[in-house]
PDB file of N, CA and C in Angstrom:
ATOM      1  N   MET A   1      31.807  95.048  40.649  1.00 74.00           N
ATOM      2  CA  MET A   1      31.019  93.987  40.932  1.00 74.00           C
ATOM      3  C   MET A   1      30.126  93.467  39.363  1.00 74.00           C
ATOM      4  N   LYS A   2      30.177  94.948  38.029  1.00 68.00           N
ATOM      5  CA  LYS A   2      29.760  94.370  36.881  1.00 68.00           C
ATOM      6  C   LYS A   2      30.702  93.179  35.998  1.00 68.00           C
ATOM      7  N   LYS A   3      31.651  93.373  37.088  1.00 68.00           N
ATOM      8  CA  LYS A   3      33.044  92.292  35.729  1.00 68.00           C
ATOM      9  C   LYS A   3      32.280  90.803  36.605  1.00 68.00           C
ATOM     10  N   ILE A   4      31.578  90.916  37.585  1.00 68.00           N
ATOM     11  CA  ILE A   4      30.916  89.477  38.200  1.00 68.00           C
ATOM     12  C   ILE A   4      29.500  89.000  37.363  1.00 68.00           C
ATOM     13  N   PHE A   5      28.953  90.105  37.579  1.00 58.00           N
ATOM     14  CA  PHE A   5      27.679  89.463  36.578  1.00 58.00           C
ATOM     15  C   PHE A   5      27.986  89.836  34.858  1.00 58.00           C
ATOM     16  N   PHE A   6      29.078  89.728  34.355  1.00 65.00           N
ATOM     17  CA  PHE A   6      29.588  89.896  33.267  1.00 65.00           C
ATOM     18  C   PHE A   6      29.778  88.435  32.560  1.00 65.00           C
ATOM     19  N   LEU A   7      31.152  88.131  33.901  1.00 65.00           N
ATOM     20  CA  LEU A   7      31.437  86.813  33.613  1.00 65.00           C
ATOM     21  C   LEU A   7      30.206  85.925  33.734  1.00 65.00           C
ATOM     22  N   LEU A   8      29.561  85.620  35.069  1.00 66.00           N
ATOM     23  CA  LEU A   8      28.348  84.503  34.746  1.00 66.00           C
ATOM     24  C   LEU A   8      27.488  84.617  33.893  1.00 66.00           C
ATOM     25  N   GLY A   9      27.094  85.575  33.252  1.00 68.00           N
ATOM     26  CA  GLY A   9      26.298  85.663  31.832  1.00 68.00           C
ATOM     27  C   GLY A   9      27.163  85.203  31.139  1.00 68.00           C
ATOM     28  N   VAL A  10      28.353  85.216  30.528  1.00 66.00           N
ATOM     29  CA  VAL A  10      29.572  84.969  29.441  1.00 66.00           C
ATOM     30  C   VAL A  10      28.881  83.050  29.811  1.00 66.00           C
ATOM     31  N   ILE A  11      29.588  82.425  31.007  1.00 64.00           N
ATOM     32  CA  ILE A  11      29.672  81.342  31.280  1.00 64.00           C
ATOM     33  C   ILE A  11      27.999  80.763  31.002  1.00 64.00           C
ATOM     34  N   ALA A  12      26.938  81.520  31.446  1.00 61.00           N
ATOM     35  CA  ALA A  12      25.726  81.000  30.988  1.00 61.00           C
ATOM     36  C   ALA A  12      25.184  80.726  29.430  1.00 61.00           C
ATOM     37  N   LEU A  13      26.379  81.412  29.221  1.00 61.00           N
ATOM     38  CA  LEU A  13      26.033  81.543  27.233  1.00 61.00           C
ATOM     39  C   LEU A  13      26.558  80.542  27.160  1.00 61.00           C
ATOM     40  N   VAL A  14      27.718  80.397  27.454  1.00 60.00           N
ATOM     41  CA  VAL A  14      28.802  79.533  26.967  1.00 60.00           C
ATOM     42  C   VAL A  14      28.412  77.883  27.250  1.00 60.00           C
ATOM     43  N   SER A  15      27.552  77.455  28.342  1.00 60.00           N
ATOM     44  CA  SER A  15      27.477  76.414  28.857  1.00 60.00           C
ATOM     45  C   SER A  15      26.192  75.971  28.212  1.00 60.00           C
ATOM     46  N   SER A  16      24.825  76.858  27.632  1.00 58.00           N
ATOM     47  CA  SER A  16      24.075  76.635  27.547  1.00 58.00           C
ATOM     48  C   SER A  16      23.942  76.177  25.363  1.00 58.00           C
ATOM     49  N   SER A  17      24.670  76.765  25.369  1.00 63.00           N
ATOM     50  CA  SER A  17      25.332  76.545  23.103  1.00 63.00           C
ATOM     51  C   SER A  17      26.139  74.710  23.242  1.00 63.00           C
ATOM     52  N   CYS A  18      26.256  74.763  24.222  1.00 79.00           N
ATOM     53  CA  CYS A  18      27.452  73.182  24.304  1.00 79.00           C
ATOM     54  C   CYS A  18      26.611  71.931  23.450  1.00 79.00           C
ATOM     55  N   LYS A  19      26.625  71.184  22.834  1.00 84.00           N
ATOM     56  CA  LYS A  19      26.655  70.499  22.048  1.00 84.00           C
ATOM     57  C   LYS A  19      26.743  68.940  22.712  1.00 84.00           C
ATOM     58  N   LYS A  20      25.170  68.681  23.719  1.00 88.00           N
ATOM     59  CA  LYS A  20      25.114  66.928  24.050  1.00 88.00           C
ATOM     60  C   LYS A  20      24.047  66.513  23.424  1.00 88.00           C
ATOM     61  N   ASN A  21      23.756  64.942  23.487  1.00 93.00           N
ATOM     62  CA  ASN A  21      23.486  63.747  23.038  1.00 93.00           C
ATOM     63  C   ASN A  21      22.123  64.135  23.994  1.00 93.00           C
ATOM     64  N   ARG A  22      20.809  64.726  23.602  1.00 94.00           N
ATOM     65  CA  ARG A  22      19.740  64.357  23.909  1.00 94.00           C
ATOM     66  C   ARG A  22      18.678  63.389  23.097  1.00 94.00           C
ATOM     67  N   THR A  23      17.848  63.285  23.642  1.00 94.00           N
ATOM     68  CA  THR A  23      16.981  62.152  23.042  1.00 94.00           C
ATOM     69  C   THR A  23      15.558  62.833  22.505  1.00 94.00           C
ATOM     70  N   CYS A  24      14.865  62.497  21.828  1.00 96.00           N
ATOM     71  CA  CYS A  24      13.635  62.709  20.813  1.00 96.00           C
ATOM     72  C   CYS A  24      12.800  61.946  20.866  1.00 96.00           C
ATOM     73  N   ALA A  25      11.826  62.407  22.312  1.00 96.00           N
ATOM     74  CA  ALA A  25      11.146  61.000  22.088  1.00 96.00           C
ATOM     75  C   ALA A  25       9.812  61.005  21.503  1.00 96.00           C
ATOM     76  N   CYS A  26       8.800  60.359  21.079  1.00 96.00           N
ATOM     77  CA  CYS A  26       7.837  60.831  20.941  1.00 96.00           C
ATOM     78  C   CYS A  26       6.780  59.540  20.855  1.00 96.00           C
ATOM     79  N   TYR A  27       5.691  60.122  21.987  1.00 96.00           N
ATOM     80  CA  TYR A  27       4.755  59.229  22.336  1.00 96.00           C
ATOM     81  C   TYR A  27       2.860  59.269  21.813  1.00 96.00           C
ATOM     82  N   ASN A  28       2.490  58.338  22.492  1.00 93.00           N
ATOM     83  CA  ASN A  28       1.061  57.486  21.668  1.00 93.00           C
ATOM     84  C   ASN A  28       0.406  57.690  23.203  1.00 93.00           C
ATOM     85  N   PRO A  29      -0.820  57.501  22.929  1.00 92.00           N
ATOM     86  CA  PRO A  29      -1.587  57.091  23.761  1.00 92.00           C
ATOM     87  C   PRO A  29      -0.768  55.745  25.101  1.00 92.00           C
ATOM     88  N   GLY A  30      -0.573  54.505  24.093  1.00 90.00           N
ATOM     89  CA  GLY A  30      -0.073  53.464  24.099  1.00 90.00           C
ATOM     90  C   GLY A  30       1.277  54.121  24.375  1.00 90.00           C
ATOM     91  N   GLY A  31       1.438  54.378  25.472  1.00 91.00           N
ATOM     92  CA  GLY A  31       3.319  54.864  25.585  1.00 91.00           C
ATOM     93  C   GLY A  31       4.499  55.498  24.166  1.00 91.00           C
ATOM     94  N   GLU A  32       5.661  55.045  24.768  1.00 90.00           N
ATOM     95  CA  GLU A  32       6.709  55.898  23.682  1.00 90.00           C
ATOM     96  C   GLU A  32       6.880  54.978  22.046  1.00 90.00           C
ATOM     97  N   ALA A  33       6.551  55.578  21.349  1.00 90.00           N
ATOM     98  CA  ALA A  33       6.359  55.312  20.136  1.00 90.00           C
ATOM     99  C   ALA A  33       7.164  55.246  19.686  1.00 90.00           C
ATOM    100  N   GLU A  34       8.336  55.961  19.293  1.00 93.00           N
ATOM    101  CA  GLU A  34       9.922  56.087  19.147  1.00 93.00           C
ATOM    102  C   GLU A  34      10.367  56.878  19.298  1.00 93.00           C
ATOM    103  N   SER A  35      11.536  56.840  19.576  1.00 95.00           N
ATOM    104  CA  SER A  35      12.875  57.799  19.984  1.00 95.00           C
ATOM    105  C   SER A  35      14.410  57.279  18.969  1.00 95.00           C
ATOM    106  N   PHE A  36      15.058  58.984  19.260  1.00 95.00           N
ATOM    107  CA  PHE A  36      15.883  59.302  18.625  1.00 95.00           C
ATOM    108  C   PHE A  36      16.915  60.248  19.383  1.00 95.00           C
ATOM    109  N   ILE A  37      18.150  59.964  19.122  1.00 95.00           N
ATOM    110  CA  ILE A  37      18.981  60.789  19.851  1.00 95.00           C
ATOM    111  C   ILE A  37      19.930  62.047  18.871  1.00 95.00           C
ATOM    112  N   VAL A  38      19.828  63.284  19.376  1.00 94.00           N
ATOM    113  CA  VAL A  38      20.738  64.356  18.306  1.00 94.00           C
ATOM    114  C   VAL A  38      21.762  64.910  18.911  1.00 94.00           C
ATOM    115  N   ASN A  39      22.884  64.743  18.785  1.00 93.00           N
ATOM    116  CA  ASN A  39      24.234  65.677  18.894  1.00 93.00           C
ATOM    117  C   ASN A  39      23.890  67.390  18.987  1.00 93.00           C
ATOM    118  N   ASP A  40      23.279  67.827  19.644  1.00 91.00           N
ATOM    119  CA  ASP A  40      23.736  69.304  19.378  1.00 91.00           C
ATOM    120  C   ASP A  40      23.116  69.576  20.518  1.00 91.00           C
ATOM    121  N   THR A  41      22.406  71.449  20.121  1.00 90.00           N
ATOM    122  CA  THR A  41      22.461  72.610  21.444  1.00 90.00           C
ATOM    123  C   THR A  41      21.241  72.234  21.211  1.00 90.00           C
ATOM    124  N   LYS A  42      20.148  72.177  22.735  1.00 89.00           N
ATOM    125  CA  LYS A  42      19.334  72.231  23.398  1.00 89.00           C
ATOM    126  C   LYS A  42      18.526  72.775  21.970  1.00 89.00           C
ATOM    127  N   ASN A  43      18.381  74.314  21.706  1.00 91.00           N
ATOM    128  CA  ASN A  43      17.713  75.088  20.904  1.00 91.00           C
ATOM    129  C   ASN A  43      17.641  74.029  19.707  1.00 91.00           C
ATOM    130  N   ASN A  44      18.390  73.752  19.213  1.00 93.00           N
ATOM    131  CA  ASN A  44      18.728  72.856  17.833  1.00 93.00           C
ATOM    132  C   ASN A  44      18.270  71.606  17.959  1.00 93.00           C
ATOM    133  N   THR A  45      17.999  70.576  18.503  1.00 94.00           N
ATOM    134  CA  THR A  45      17.213  69.482  19.066  1.00 94.00           C
ATOM    135  C   THR A  45      15.831  69.650  18.942  1.00 94.00           C
ATOM    136  N   GLU A  46      15.222  70.530  19.688  1.00 95.00           N
ATOM    137  CA  GLU A  46      13.907  71.134  20.192  1.00 95.00           C
ATOM    138  C   GLU A  46      13.612  71.544  18.339  1.00 95.00           C
ATOM    139  N   SER A  47      14.475  72.308  17.814  1.00 95.00           N
ATOM    140  CA  SER A  47      13.881  72.250  16.137  1.00 95.00           C
ATOM    141  C   SER A  47      13.349  71.209  15.739  1.00 95.00           C
ATOM    142  N   ILE A  48      15.025  70.256  15.870  1.00 96.00           N
ATOM    143  CA  ILE A  48      14.441  69.557  15.085  1.00 96.00           C
ATOM    144  C   ILE A  48      13.407  68.304  15.569  1.00 96.00           C
ATOM    145  N   CYS A  49      13.539  68.240  17.488  1.00 96.00           N
ATOM    146  CA  CYS A  49      12.465  67.013  16.751  1.00 96.00           C
ATOM    147  C   CYS A  49      10.363  68.014  16.829  1.00 96.00           C
ATOM    148  N   GLN A  50      10.839  69.119  17.056  1.00 96.00           N
ATOM    149  CA  GLN A  50       9.774  69.469  16.230  1.00 96.00           C
ATOM    150  C   GLN A  50       9.599  69.831  14.638  1.00 96.00           C
ATOM    151  N   LYS A  51      10.391  69.620  13.893  1.00 96.00           N
ATOM    152  CA  LYS A  51      10.016  69.374  12.470  1.00 96.00           C
ATOM    153  C   LYS A  51       9.990  68.125  12.806  1.00 96.00           C
ATOM    154  N   TYR A  52      10.128  66.772  13.048  1.00 96.00           N
ATOM    155  CA  TYR A  52      10.314  65.278  13.009  1.00 96.00           C
ATOM    156  C   TYR A  52       8.813  65.276  13.040  1.00 96.00           C
ATOM    157  N   TYR A  53       8.139  65.997  14.237  1.00 95.00           N
ATOM    158  CA  TYR A  53       6.851  65.810  14.823  1.00 95.00           C
ATOM    159  C   TYR A  53       6.218  66.562  13.310  1.00 95.00           C
ATOM    160  N   ASP A  54       6.199  67.455  12.932  1.00 95.00           N
ATOM    161  CA  ASP A  54       5.636  67.868  12.195  1.00 95.00           C
ATOM    162  C   ASP A  54       5.509  67.076  10.441  1.00 95.00           C
ATOM    163  N   GLU A  55       6.452  66.451  10.731  1.00 95.00           N
ATOM    164  CA  GLU A  55       7.049  65.980   9.045  1.00 95.00           C
ATOM    165  C   GLU A  55       6.518  64.118   8.876  1.00 95.00           C
ATOM    166  N   ASN A  56       5.993  64.053  10.639  1.00 94.00           N
ATOM    167  CA  ASN A  56       6.004  62.246  10.750  1.00 94.00           C
ATOM    168  C   ASN A  56       4.509  62.104  11.373  1.00 94.00           C
ATOM    169  N   TYR A  57       4.138  63.298  12.071  1.00 92.00           N
ATOM    170  CA  TYR A  57       2.898  63.327  12.964  1.00 92.00           C
ATOM    171  C   TYR A  57       2.166  64.332  13.080  1.00 92.00           C
ATOM    172  N   GLY A  58       2.240  65.538  11.892  1.00 90.00           N
ATOM    173  CA  GLY A  58       1.617  66.951  12.100  1.00 90.00           C
ATOM    174  C   GLY A  58       0.543  66.972  11.748  1.00 90.00           C
ATOM    175  N   TYR A  59      -0.271  65.541  11.819  1.00 89.00           N
ATOM    176  CA  TYR A  59      -1.904  66.042  11.500  1.00 89.00           C
ATOM    177  C   TYR A  59      -3.103  66.089  12.254  1.00 89.00           C
ATOM    178  N   TYR A  60      -4.047  66.738  11.710  1.00 86.00           N
ATOM    179  CA  TYR A  60      -4.878  67.286  12.823  1.00 86.00           C
ATOM    180  C   TYR A  60      -5.629  66.308  14.210  1.00 86.00           C
ATOM    181  N   PHE A  61      -6.187  65.798  13.614  1.00 89.00           N
ATOM    182  CA  PHE A  61      -6.532  64.290  14.962  1.00 89.00           C
ATOM    183  C   PHE A  61      -5.077  63.547  15.695  1.00 89.00           C
ATOM    184  N   SER A  62      -4.287  63.305  14.964  1.00 89.00           N
ATOM    185  CA  SER A  62      -2.441  62.766  15.811  1.00 89.00           C
ATOM    186  C   SER A  62      -2.702  63.273  17.594  1.00 89.00           C
ATOM    187  N   GLU A  63      -2.580  61.784  18.317  1.00 92.00           N
ATOM    188  CA  GLU A  63      -2.455  61.299  19.909  1.00 92.00           C
ATOM    189  C   GLU A  63      -1.237  62.010  20.092  1.00 92.00           C
ATOM    190  N   THR A  64      -0.477  61.586  18.859  1.00 94.00           N
ATOM    191  CA  THR A  64       1.124  61.860  19.552  1.00 94.00           C
ATOM    192  C   THR A  64       1.692  63.123  19.716  1.00 94.00           C
ATOM    193  N   TYR A  65       2.652  62.816  20.399  1.00 94.00           N
ATOM    194  CA  TYR A  65       3.389  64.209  20.635  1.00 94.00           C
ATOM    195  C   TYR A  65       5.021  63.719  20.843  1.00 94.00           C
ATOM    196  N   CYS A  66       5.539  64.834  20.495  1.00 95.00           N
ATOM    197  CA  CYS A  66       7.351  64.866  21.076  1.00 95.00           C
ATOM    198  C   CYS A  66       8.428  65.655  21.413  1.00 95.00           C
ATOM    199  N   LYS A  67       8.975  65.216  22.457  1.00 93.00           N
ATOM    200  CA  LYS A  67       9.186  65.878  23.416  1.00 93.00           C
ATOM    201  C   LYS A  67      10.905  65.783  23.465  1.00 93.00           C
ATOM    202  N   ILE A  68      11.867  66.145  24.002  1.00 92.00           N
ATOM    203  CA  ILE A  68      13.038  66.357  24.492  1.00 92.00           C
ATOM    204  C   ILE A  68      13.199  65.286  26.281  1.00 92.00           C
ATOM    205  N   LYS A  69      13.864  64.282  25.891  1.00 86.00           N
ATOM    206  CA  LYS A  69      13.565  63.709  27.307  1.00 86.00           C
ATOM    207  C   LYS A  69      14.394  64.364  27.831  1.00 86.00           C
TER     208      LYS A  69
END
């Protein structure tokens, strides 16, 4: 039984760290402002998307937000 849980854990870990094409899209009240594709893991893509937001829209009164599609 322990081997099954171990194998499932390894499979989950490996599949979550796969590099895939993911889209970071930035939206404002008028709709989608811009988007770009990142080929990386999910966590790295979220970091890249957040960094892009911080550098381009991260001022106090910004109504724009960025998220992974």
